[in-house]
Coordinates of C-alpha atoms in Angstrom, one line a residue:
M1 CA 0.0 0.0 0.0
A2 CA 1.6 3.2 -1.2
L3 CA 2.4 5.9 1.4
R4 CA 1.5 9.5 0.7
V5 CA 4.2 12.0 1.8
P6 CA 4.0 15.7 2.4
I7 CA 5.1 18.0 -0.5
S8 CA 8.2 19.0 1.6
W9 CA 9.6 15.5 1.1
L10 CA 9.7 15.8 -2.6
S11 CA 12.4 18.4 -3.1
S12 CA 15.4 16.6 -4.6
S13 CA 17.8 19.6 -4.2
P14 CA 18.3 22.0 -1.4
Q15 CA 18.5 25.0 -3.7
P16 CA 16.0 26.1 -6.4
E17 CA 17.3 26.1 -9.9
K18 CA 17.3 29.4 -12.0
L19 CA 14.9 29.7 -14.8
F20 CA 16.6 30.3 -18.1
L21 CA 15.2 31.2 -21.5
S22 CA 17.3 30.0 -24.5
G23 CA 20.2 29.2 -22.2
Q24 CA 20.6 32.8 -20.9
P25 CA 19.3 34.6 -17.8
L26 CA 16.4 36.9 -18.6
R27 CA 17.4 40.6 -18.9
T28 CA 15.2 43.7 -18.4
S29 CA 15.6 47.3 -19.4
I30 CA 14.4 50.2 -17.1
S31 CA 14.5 53.9 -17.4
S32 CA 16.3 56.1 -14.8
A33 CA 15.0 59.5 -13.6
Q34 CA 17.7 61.1 -15.9
G35 CA 16.2 59.4 -19.0
K36 CA 19.0 56.9 -19.3
T37 CA 18.3 53.3 -20.2
L38 CA 19.8 50.9 -17.6
H39 CA 20.1 47.2 -18.2
Q40 CA 19.5 44.9 -15.3
Q41 CA 20.1 41.2 -15.2
C42 CA 17.6 39.4 -13.0
I43 CA 15.9 36.2 -12.4
L44 CA 12.2 36.6 -12.6
I45 CA 11.2 33.1 -11.3
T46 CA 12.8 30.5 -9.3
S47 CA 11.5 26.9 -9.5
R48 CA 12.7 23.4 -8.9
K49 CA 11.4 22.4 -12.4
L50 CA 10.0 24.0 -15.5
W51 CA 6.7 22.3 -14.6
G52 CA 4.4 23.6 -17.4
L53 CA 6.8 23.3 -20.4
E54 CA 8.5 20.2 -19.1
E55 CA 5.2 18.4 -18.5
A56 CA 3.8 19.4 -22.0
M57 CA 6.9 18.3 -23.8
R58 CA 7.1 15.0 -21.9
I59 CA 3.4 14.2 -22.6
R60 CA 3.9 15.0 -26.3
R61 CA 6.9 12.7 -26.5
S62 CA 4.9 10.0 -24.7
R63 CA 2.2 10.2 -27.4
E64 CA 4.8 10.1 -30.1
L65 CA 6.4 7.0 -28.7
Q66 CA 3.1 5.2 -28.4
G67 CA 3.1 4.9 -32.2
P68 CA 0.0 4.2 -34.3
G69 CA -1.9 2.5 -31.5
K70 CA -4.7 4.5 -29.9
V71 CA -5.6 4.6 -26.2
K72 CA -9.1 3.3 -25.9
K73 CA -11.6 6.1 -24.9
R74 CA -12.9 5.5 -21.4
S75 CA -15.4 7.2 -19.2
R76 CA -13.9 9.0 -16.2
L77 CA -14.1 7.1 -12.9
R78 CA -17.1 7.8 -10.8
R79 CA -17.7 6.6 -7.2
G80 CA -20.0 3.6 -6.8
K81 CA -21.7 2.3 -3.7
V82 CA -19.2 1.2 -1.0
N83 CA -20.4 -1.7 1.1
P84 CA -19.8 -1.7 4.9
P85 CA -16.5 -3.1 6.1
L86 CA -16.3 -6.9 6.4
S87 CA -15.9 -8.5 9.8
V88 CA -12.8 -10.3 11.0
P89 CA -13.0 -13.2 13.6
D90 CA -12.0 -12.2 17.1
H91 CA -9.2 -14.8 17.3
I92 CA -7.2 -13.2 14.5
L93 CA -4.4 -10.9 15.6
R94 CA -5.0 -7.2 14.7
P95 CA -2.4 -4.5 14.0
P96 CA -2.3 -1.8 16.8
Y97 CA -3.9 0.9 14.7
V98 CA -7.2 -1.0 14.2
G99 CA -10.1 0.6 15.9
T100 CA -8.5 4.1 16.2
N101 CA -9.4 5.5 12.8
L102 CA -6.3 7.7 13.2
L103 CA -3.7 7.7 10.4
P104 CA -0.5 6.4 12.2
E105 CA 2.6 8.4 12.0
I106 CA 5.4 7.1 9.8
S107 CA 7.7 5.2 12.2
S108 CA 11.3 6.3 12.3
E109 CA 12.3 2.7 12.9
F110 CA 14.3 1.0 10.2
Q111 CA 13.0 -2.5 10.2
V112 CA 16.1 -4.8 10.2
H113 CA 15.3 -8.4 11.0
E114 CA 17.0 -11.3 12.7
E115 CA 16.5 -14.9 11.6
E116 CA 13.1 -15.3 13.2
G117 CA 11.8 -12.0 11.9
I118 CA 12.9 -12.9 8.4
T119 CA 11.0 -16.2 8.6
R120 CA 7.9 -14.4 9.7
M121 CA 8.3 -11.8 7.0
K122 CA 8.6 -14.4 4.4
A123 CA 5.4 -16.2 5.6
A124 CA 3.4 -12.9 5.5
C125 CA 4.8 -11.9 2.1
E126 CA 4.2 -15.4 0.6
L127 CA 0.6 -15.2 1.7
A128 CA 0.2 -11.7 0.3
A129 CA 1.6 -12.9 -3.1
R130 CA -0.8 -15.8 -3.2
V131 CA -3.8 -13.6 -2.4
L132 CA -2.8 -11.1 -5.1
E133 CA -2.5 -13.8 -7.8
Y134 CA -5.9 -15.2 -6.8
A135 CA -7.4 -11.7 -6.9
G136 CA -6.0 -11.3 -10.4
T137 CA -8.0 -14.3 -11.6
L138 CA -11.2 -12.5 -10.7
V139 CA -10.6 -9.6 -13.0
R140 CA -13.0 -9.6 -15.9
P141 CA -15.7 -7.4 -17.4
S142 CA -18.8 -7.0 -15.2
V143 CA -17.1 -8.0 -11.9
T144 CA -17.3 -5.3 -9.3
T145 CA -14.3 -4.3 -7.1
N146 CA -16.6 -4.9 -4.1
E147 CA -16.7 -8.6 -5.2
I148 CA -12.9 -8.6 -5.4
D149 CA -12.6 -7.1 -1.9
K150 CA -14.9 -9.8 -0.5
A151 CA -13.0 -12.6 -2.1
V152 CA -9.6 -11.2 -0.9
H153 CA -11.0 -10.7 2.6
E154 CA -12.2 -14.2 2.9
M155 CA -8.9 -15.7 1.6
I156 CA -6.9 -13.7 4.1
I157 CA -9.0 -14.5 7.2
D158 CA -9.2 -18.2 6.2
A159 CA -5.4 -18.1 6.4
G160 CA -5.5 -16.7 9.9
A161 CA -4.3 -13.3 8.9
Y162 CA -5.7 -9.8 9.0
P163 CA -6.2 -7.6 5.9
S164 CA -3.8 -4.7 6.8
P165 CA -5.7 -1.9 4.9
L166 CA -8.9 -2.5 6.9
G167 CA -9.2 0.2 9.5
Y168 CA -5.8 1.8 8.6
G169 CA -6.5 5.5 9.1
G170 CA -10.2 4.7 8.7
F171 CA -9.8 2.9 5.3
P172 CA -13.1 1.0 5.0
K173 CA -12.1 -2.0 2.9
S174 CA -9.6 -5.0 2.9
V175 CA -7.8 -4.2 -0.3
C176 CA -7.1 -1.3 -2.6
T177 CA -8.5 -1.5 -6.2
S178 CA -7.3 1.4 -8.5
V179 CA -8.8 1.4 -11.9
N180 CA -7.5 3.3 -15.0
E181 CA -6.6 6.9 -14.0
C182 CA -6.6 6.0 -10.3
M183 CA -3.0 6.2 -9.1
C184 CA -3.6 4.3 -5.9
H185 CA -5.8 3.8 -2.8
G186 CA -8.9 3.1 -4.8
I187 CA -11.8 2.0 -2.5
P188 CA -13.6 -1.1 -3.7
D189 CA -17.2 -0.3 -4.7
S190 CA -20.2 -1.3 -6.9
R191 CA -18.6 -0.1 -10.2
Q192 CA -18.4 -3.0 -12.7
L193 CA -15.1 -3.5 -14.5
Q194 CA -15.3 -2.7 -18.2
D195 CA -13.6 -4.4 -21.1
G196 CA -10.3 -2.6 -21.7
D197 CA -9.8 -1.4 -18.1
I198 CA -6.6 -1.8 -16.2
I199 CA -6.7 -2.3 -12.5
N200 CA -4.1 -2.3 -9.8
I201 CA -4.9 -4.5 -6.8
D202 CA -2.9 -3.8 -3.7
V203 CA -2.8 -6.5 -1.0
T204 CA -1.3 -6.3 2.4
V205 CA -1.7 -9.0 5.1
Y206 CA -0.8 -9.0 8.8
L207 CA 0.3 -12.5 9.8
N208 CA 1.9 -13.4 13.1
G209 CA 2.7 -9.8 13.8
Y210 CA 4.3 -8.9 10.4
H211 CA 3.0 -7.2 7.3
G212 CA 3.5 -8.5 3.7
D213 CA 2.8 -5.9 1.0
T214 CA 2.5 -6.3 -2.7
S215 CA 0.5 -5.0 -5.8
K216 CA 0.1 -5.6 -9.5
T217 CA -1.7 -4.1 -12.4
F218 CA -4.0 -6.5 -14.3
F219 CA -5.7 -6.3 -17.7
C220 CA -9.5 -6.6 -17.9
G221 CA -10.6 -8.1 -21.2
D222 CA -9.2 -6.6 -24.5
V223 CA -6.8 -3.9 -23.5
D224 CA -5.3 -1.5 -26.1
E225 CA -1.5 -1.6 -26.9
P226 CA -0.6 1.8 -25.4
S227 CA -2.1 0.7 -22.1
K228 CA -0.3 -2.7 -22.2
Q229 CA 3.0 -0.9 -22.8
L230 CA 2.4 1.4 -19.8
V231 CA 1.8 -1.6 -17.6
K232 CA 4.8 -3.5 -19.0
V233 CA 7.2 -0.6 -18.6
T234 CA 6.0 0.0 -15.0
E235 CA 6.8 -3.5 -14.0
E236 CA 10.2 -3.3 -15.7
C237 CA 10.9 -0.1 -13.8
M238 CA 10.2 -1.9 -10.5
L239 CA 12.4 -4.9 -11.4
K240 CA 15.3 -2.7 -12.6
A241 CA 15.1 -0.7 -9.3
I242 CA 15.2 -4.0 -7.3
S243 CA 18.3 -5.1 -9.3
V244 CA 20.4 -2.3 -7.9
C245 CA 19.5 -3.0 -4.2
K246 CA 22.0 -4.6 -1.9
D247 CA 23.8 -4.0 1.4
G248 CA 25.5 -0.6 1.3
A249 CA 23.7 0.6 -1.9
S250 CA 22.3 4.1 -1.8
F251 CA 18.5 4.5 -1.8
K252 CA 18.7 7.2 -4.5
K253 CA 19.8 4.6 -7.0
I254 CA 16.2 3.3 -7.0
G255 CA 14.7 6.6 -8.3
K256 CA 17.5 6.9 -10.9
K257 CA 16.8 3.5 -12.4
I258 CA 13.1 4.0 -12.5
S259 CA 13.4 7.5 -14.0
E260 CA 15.8 6.4 -16.7
L261 CA 13.5 3.8 -18.1
A262 CA 10.3 5.8 -17.7
E263 CA 11.8 8.8 -19.5
R264 CA 12.8 6.6 -22.4
Y265 CA 9.1 6.0 -23.0
G266 CA 7.9 9.5 -22.1
Y267 CA 6.1 8.4 -19.0
G268 CA 5.8 10.4 -15.8
V269 CA 7.0 9.0 -12.5
V270 CA 4.6 10.0 -9.6
E271 CA 6.4 11.7 -6.8
R272 CA 3.7 12.0 -4.2
F273 CA 3.4 8.3 -3.3
V274 CA 6.4 6.4 -2.1
G275 CA 7.7 3.0 -1.0
H276 CA 8.4 2.4 2.7
G277 CA 9.9 0.2 5.3
V278 CA 7.6 -2.7 6.2
G279 CA 7.6 -5.5 8.8
R280 CA 6.2 -5.3 12.3
V281 CA 5.1 -1.8 11.4
F282 CA 3.0 -1.2 8.2
H283 CA 4.7 2.1 7.2
S284 CA 8.2 3.1 8.4
E285 CA 11.5 4.6 7.4
P286 CA 13.2 4.4 4.9
I287 CA 11.0 6.5 2.6
I288 CA 11.6 5.1 -0.9
L289 CA 11.4 7.9 -3.6
H290 CA 10.8 6.5 -7.1
H291 CA 11.9 9.7 -9.0
R292 CA 15.4 11.2 -9.3
N293 CA 16.5 12.5 -6.0
D294 CA 19.5 13.3 -3.8
H295 CA 18.2 12.1 -0.5
P296 CA 20.8 10.4 1.7
G297 CA 20.9 6.9 3.1
C298 CA 22.1 3.4 2.3
M299 CA 20.6 -0.1 2.5
V300 CA 21.4 -2.5 5.3
E301 CA 21.5 -6.3 5.3
G302 CA 18.3 -7.7 6.8
Q303 CA 16.2 -4.7 6.0
T304 CA 12.8 -4.9 4.4
F305 CA 11.0 -2.3 2.4
T306 CA 8.7 -1.9 -0.6
I307 CA 9.4 -0.5 -4.1
E308 CA 6.2 0.5 -5.7
P309 CA 6.5 3.0 -8.6
I310 CA 3.5 4.6 -10.3
L311 CA 3.9 5.6 -13.9
T312 CA 1.4 7.8 -15.9
M313 CA 0.8 8.5 -19.5
G314 CA 0.2 12.2 -18.7
S315 CA 0.3 14.4 -15.6
I316 CA 2.0 13.2 -12.4
E317 CA -0.2 15.5 -10.4
C318 CA -3.1 14.0 -8.5
I319 CA -6.5 14.9 -7.3
T320 CA -7.8 13.1 -4.2
W321 CA -11.5 12.5 -3.8
D322 CA -13.4 13.7 -0.7
D323 CA -13.3 10.1 0.6
G324 CA -9.7 11.1 1.6
W325 CA -8.1 8.1 -0.2
T326 CA -8.9 7.7 -4.0
S327 CA -6.2 9.6 -5.9
I328 CA -6.6 10.1 -9.6
T329 CA -4.4 11.7 -12.2
A330 CA -5.2 15.4 -12.6
D331 CA -5.7 15.1 -16.4
G332 CA -7.5 11.7 -16.4
S333 CA -4.6 9.9 -18.0
L334 CA -3.9 6.2 -17.2
A335 CA -1.7 5.2 -14.3
A336 CA -0.1 1.8 -13.5
Q337 CA 1.7 0.5 -10.4
F338 CA 3.6 -2.6 -9.3
E339 CA 4.9 -3.3 -5.8
H340 CA 7.1 -5.9 -4.1
T341 CA 8.4 -6.2 -0.6
I342 CA 12.2 -7.0 -0.7
L343 CA 14.8 -8.2 1.8
I344 CA 18.3 -6.7 1.5
T345 CA 21.1 -9.2 1.5
K346 CA 24.9 -8.8 1.3
T347 CA 24.9 -9.4 -2.5
G348 CA 21.5 -8.2 -3.6
A349 CA 17.8 -8.2 -2.8
E350 CA 15.4 -11.1 -2.3
I351 CA 11.8 -10.5 -3.5
L352 CA 9.6 -11.8 -0.7
T353 CA 6.3 -11.3 -2.5
K354 CA 7.2 -13.3 -5.6
C355 CA 4.9 -16.2 -6.5

C-alpha cells in the first residue's frame, strides 16, 4: 500500500534552480530618472522544475512513442456504492492501529530483522503474493471491485491473517483497487469493471505480527496496446530498481533506475506516493522515492521495504476525492503501479512477494 508523503519530502535539491530562456538569464531594461536606459540582469522566477513546459513536452513525447496504437476512450471514474467493512473473527491478531481511525505516523524505525523475523516476514509476504494472484484471476468485465474485496478478505482471514488496509486511518475495505486513472488507494465499490480497463490490486496481510505488502496491475478483457505498454514498462521499472539493491547501496539509485527507463518511453513518475519500510510496522522509514533525488541513506542487510513505482501517460499531479483516499491523475490519463516487498542481502535483494 503506497504511502502519501508531504510535499516537503519531494524536493530533490536543497537550492532552487534558476529559470533560463534559450540558455541565458532573462534581462530587463528600465529607465532612470535622468532618462538613461539601464540594463539589469535578473531572475524573474525560481523553480525546482520547468513544470508547465516540461510536462507538456514529456506528454507530447509519450504520445509520439506510443506509435499508431490509440488509447481506448474510457469514461472517467465515478464513485460507486461502498459496502460496509467486512468482519474479522475475534481470534485473528489485529495491528495496533485497528479501531482508532487515526492515520498512524510514519515510524522512524528502520526494520532490520534477525532470523526469526525474516522467517515471519517471508510467511506474510508469501501469503500476500498468493492472495494477489488469486485476486487477479477474478478480473474480468462485469465484476465489481466490491466482489474482489470480499474474495480477498475471505482468503486472508481463512489463512488466519488480518487484511492490513482495513481500518488503517479509517480505510473502509480490505484491499485497494485502483482502476484506469486512479493512481492508488482506490476504495472497492459497486462499479463494474469494463472491457479494456486496467486495475491495480494492492494486497497487504498481517500475519503473526508482520505485514507483507504487494500490488500488481492487471488487464481486464481486451486492452489496447498503449495501455499494455504502460503496464509492461511500469513492472520493468520496479524490477530494474530492485536489481540495484544490496547491502551498502544508496537509496537514490532506486529513483535513478526507474526514471531512466520511464523517461525513455515518455512516462511520468509519480512523486507524491512512495515506498516504505515494512515489517512489524506497516509504514516506516526508509521512505523510498521513485523519482530522481538526492536524499541520503544506504541499505542495510536484513532490512525490508517496498518498491512501488506509479507511472502515468500524462500528468503526475493527483486529485484526491473527498473520501480522503482515492487519488486520480489530474488530467485523467492512465496510471499503472507494481509493488514488491524486498529483503536486503549482502549481495542483492530477495523478492519476498514473488509467487
